[in-house]
XYZ file of C-alpha atoms in Angstrom:
213
model
C 33.727 77.041 10.084
C 37.265 78.435 10.401
C 35.892 81.850 11.350
C 33.590 80.277 13.918
C 36.520 78.396 15.471
C 38.577 81.595 15.725
C 35.679 83.329 17.408
C 35.340 80.392 19.778
C 39.014 80.571 20.726
C 38.783 84.321 21.345
C 35.661 83.906 23.475
C 37.272 81.137 25.529
C 40.421 83.218 26.124
C 38.365 86.231 27.169
C 36.283 84.074 29.481
C 39.423 82.646 31.104
C 40.944 86.127 31.512
C 37.714 87.452 33.053
C 37.511 84.510 35.457
C 41.135 85.011 36.512
C 40.511 88.685 37.211
C 37.447 87.854 39.303
C 39.383 85.563 41.650
C 40.080 87.714 44.738
C 43.813 88.110 45.320
C 44.876 87.346 48.856
C 46.782 85.004 51.119
C 45.871 81.335 50.942
C 48.347 80.723 53.774
C 50.094 83.217 56.046
C 53.899 83.591 56.392
C 55.797 80.814 58.194
C 59.496 80.813 59.151
C 61.188 77.687 57.791
C 64.580 77.113 59.448
C 67.040 76.730 56.557
C 70.420 76.821 58.269
C 71.943 80.312 58.362
C 68.684 81.802 57.118
C 64.983 81.694 57.754
C 62.963 81.188 54.606
C 59.693 83.068 54.927
C 57.113 80.911 53.114
C 53.538 81.843 52.243
C 51.036 81.302 49.448
C 48.561 83.401 47.498
C 45.344 82.741 45.595
C 46.994 83.631 42.269
C 50.525 83.888 40.903
C 52.548 86.927 41.922
C 55.726 88.489 43.250
C 57.313 87.973 46.670
C 58.885 90.478 49.051
C 59.761 90.506 52.745
C 60.312 93.718 54.705
C 62.269 93.628 57.965
C 61.738 96.494 60.388
C 64.862 97.042 62.475
C 65.076 98.375 66.046
C 66.417 101.732 64.796
C 63.338 102.199 62.602
C 65.053 101.307 59.345
C 63.504 98.830 56.912
C 65.395 96.199 54.912
C 63.789 94.549 51.893
C 64.367 91.053 50.538
C 62.917 89.258 47.505
C 62.966 85.777 46.012
C 65.198 86.941 43.173
C 68.100 84.709 42.174
C 70.767 86.477 40.093
C 68.334 89.362 39.683
C 65.454 87.208 38.412
C 62.343 86.841 40.560
C 59.755 84.087 40.230
C 56.508 85.891 39.391
C 54.639 82.810 38.159
C 54.052 80.866 41.355
C 51.478 80.885 44.136
C 53.891 79.553 46.772
C 56.554 82.065 47.740
C 59.804 81.737 49.672
C 62.190 84.545 50.617
C 65.419 83.963 52.545
C 66.336 86.370 55.357
C 69.513 86.163 57.511
C 68.703 84.318 60.716
C 70.665 86.669 62.968
C 68.698 89.616 61.614
C 65.283 88.176 62.520
C 66.589 86.989 65.891
C 67.658 90.519 66.880
C 65.465 91.911 69.644
C 63.057 94.575 68.435
C 63.026 93.285 64.842
C 59.828 92.313 63.021
C 58.976 91.211 59.490
C 56.096 91.114 57.030
C 55.494 89.530 53.620
C 53.813 90.941 50.542
C 52.896 89.851 47.023
C 51.569 91.577 43.918
C 49.374 89.679 41.489
C 51.035 88.982 38.123
C 48.585 90.133 35.455
C 50.744 90.113 32.336
C 53.801 88.098 31.313
C 54.496 89.628 27.912
C 57.889 89.408 26.266
C 58.810 92.913 27.463
C 58.364 92.221 31.177
C 55.798 91.632 33.867
C 52.871 93.770 34.898
C 51.394 93.586 38.381
C 47.997 94.228 39.911
C 46.664 94.118 43.457
C 48.965 93.777 46.462
C 48.477 91.833 49.691
C 50.547 92.588 52.789
C 50.748 90.639 56.035
C 51.007 92.290 59.439
C 54.409 92.833 61.050
C 55.366 89.841 63.213
C 58.282 89.434 65.627
C 60.150 86.195 66.224
C 59.616 85.004 69.777
C 62.874 85.227 71.816
C 64.776 81.981 72.166
C 64.518 80.225 75.493
C 67.794 80.450 77.426
C 67.202 77.601 79.872
C 68.182 73.971 79.433
C 64.666 72.729 78.742
C 62.983 73.195 75.383
C 59.829 71.711 73.942
C 58.553 71.276 70.415
C 55.438 70.260 68.539
C 55.671 67.701 65.727
C 53.174 66.597 63.095
C 53.375 64.384 60.024
C 51.480 61.996 57.705
C 48.566 64.361 57.171
C 47.560 62.768 53.844
C 44.079 64.205 53.545
C 43.448 64.658 57.266
C 44.035 68.419 57.400
C 41.044 69.119 59.632
C 42.191 66.550 62.188
C 45.683 68.025 62.331
C 44.196 71.468 62.853
C 42.011 70.106 65.662
C 45.037 68.544 67.357
C 47.064 71.756 67.083
C 44.173 73.758 68.496
C 43.942 71.354 71.450
C 47.595 71.847 72.486
C 47.698 74.183 75.485
C 51.297 73.845 76.694
C 53.808 76.291 75.148
C 56.450 75.009 72.740
C 59.572 76.585 71.228
C 59.516 75.357 67.631
C 57.636 73.016 65.308
C 58.938 69.964 63.458
C 57.106 68.964 60.270
C 58.061 65.348 59.620
C 56.848 64.768 56.069
C 54.163 62.868 54.174
C 51.637 65.707 54.113
C 49.972 64.531 50.922
C 49.802 61.196 49.135
C 50.776 62.823 45.838
C 52.056 66.275 44.886
C 50.290 67.380 41.718
C 49.079 70.925 42.461
C 49.491 73.895 44.789
C 46.813 72.670 47.193
C 48.793 69.493 47.860
C 51.307 71.730 49.656
C 49.123 74.551 50.944
C 46.297 72.658 52.660
C 48.144 69.856 54.483
C 51.404 71.706 55.264
C 51.411 75.499 55.034
C 48.038 76.162 56.669
C 48.677 73.873 59.696
C 52.243 75.230 59.892
C 50.990 78.767 60.354
C 48.339 77.640 62.810
C 51.078 76.002 64.895
C 53.675 78.786 64.672
C 51.736 82.020 63.975
C 54.969 83.046 62.221
C 56.514 83.674 65.668
C 58.587 80.497 66.090
C 60.606 78.472 63.571
C 59.462 75.404 61.681
C 61.916 72.616 60.872
C 60.854 70.761 57.732
C 61.837 67.135 57.108
C 60.663 65.498 53.887
C 59.171 62.004 53.869
C 58.901 59.292 51.261
C 55.673 60.774 49.839
C 57.484 64.017 48.964
C 58.995 62.270 45.952
C 55.603 61.256 44.501
C 53.571 63.171 41.952
C 54.236 65.395 38.956
C 55.195 68.356 41.193
C 57.508 66.452 43.512
C 60.726 67.844 41.997
C 59.483 71.398 42.500
């Protein structure tokens, strides 16, 4: 019986590994610019865990690269990625950015190994309006009504300068989809990565096993 159990464990592990490899690696939400003070945090998500990198193409043709590394250590075990880029850099005329991730396929004790890579298209931040009048789009309290929020965003025809996300996107935060579906996907639909998003947390953001993350 002990041998049979060992075989069962091996078979289950192999089945899990095979399933993970068969999941296509791609974007589950496209890059969005979260306004975080002196920086924009480029936020996107992928279908599996992986690395995070943002490339900024400058007007002179040069390319600057940024990652999510803190003190030299990147987070290669998450599906939601955030990379900070200086705000003045992205607001420079003629500058564009793109995000990329590589799938994490091995987390052995000697380092990480990576597989497929996904890369977004280069996107430029829309120039700030110089006049006195500005307009913005706000949404909140999605809580399972993602399709309705997307319908409302699609129905807006007047231009706006930024988006305000006012919290309570899910009732509970217990998995990646509780962030991706009600917040990140509508956020990209509303901004196309071309205008900033201002995020304000609500009372539901403190609920669930993932709330502190």
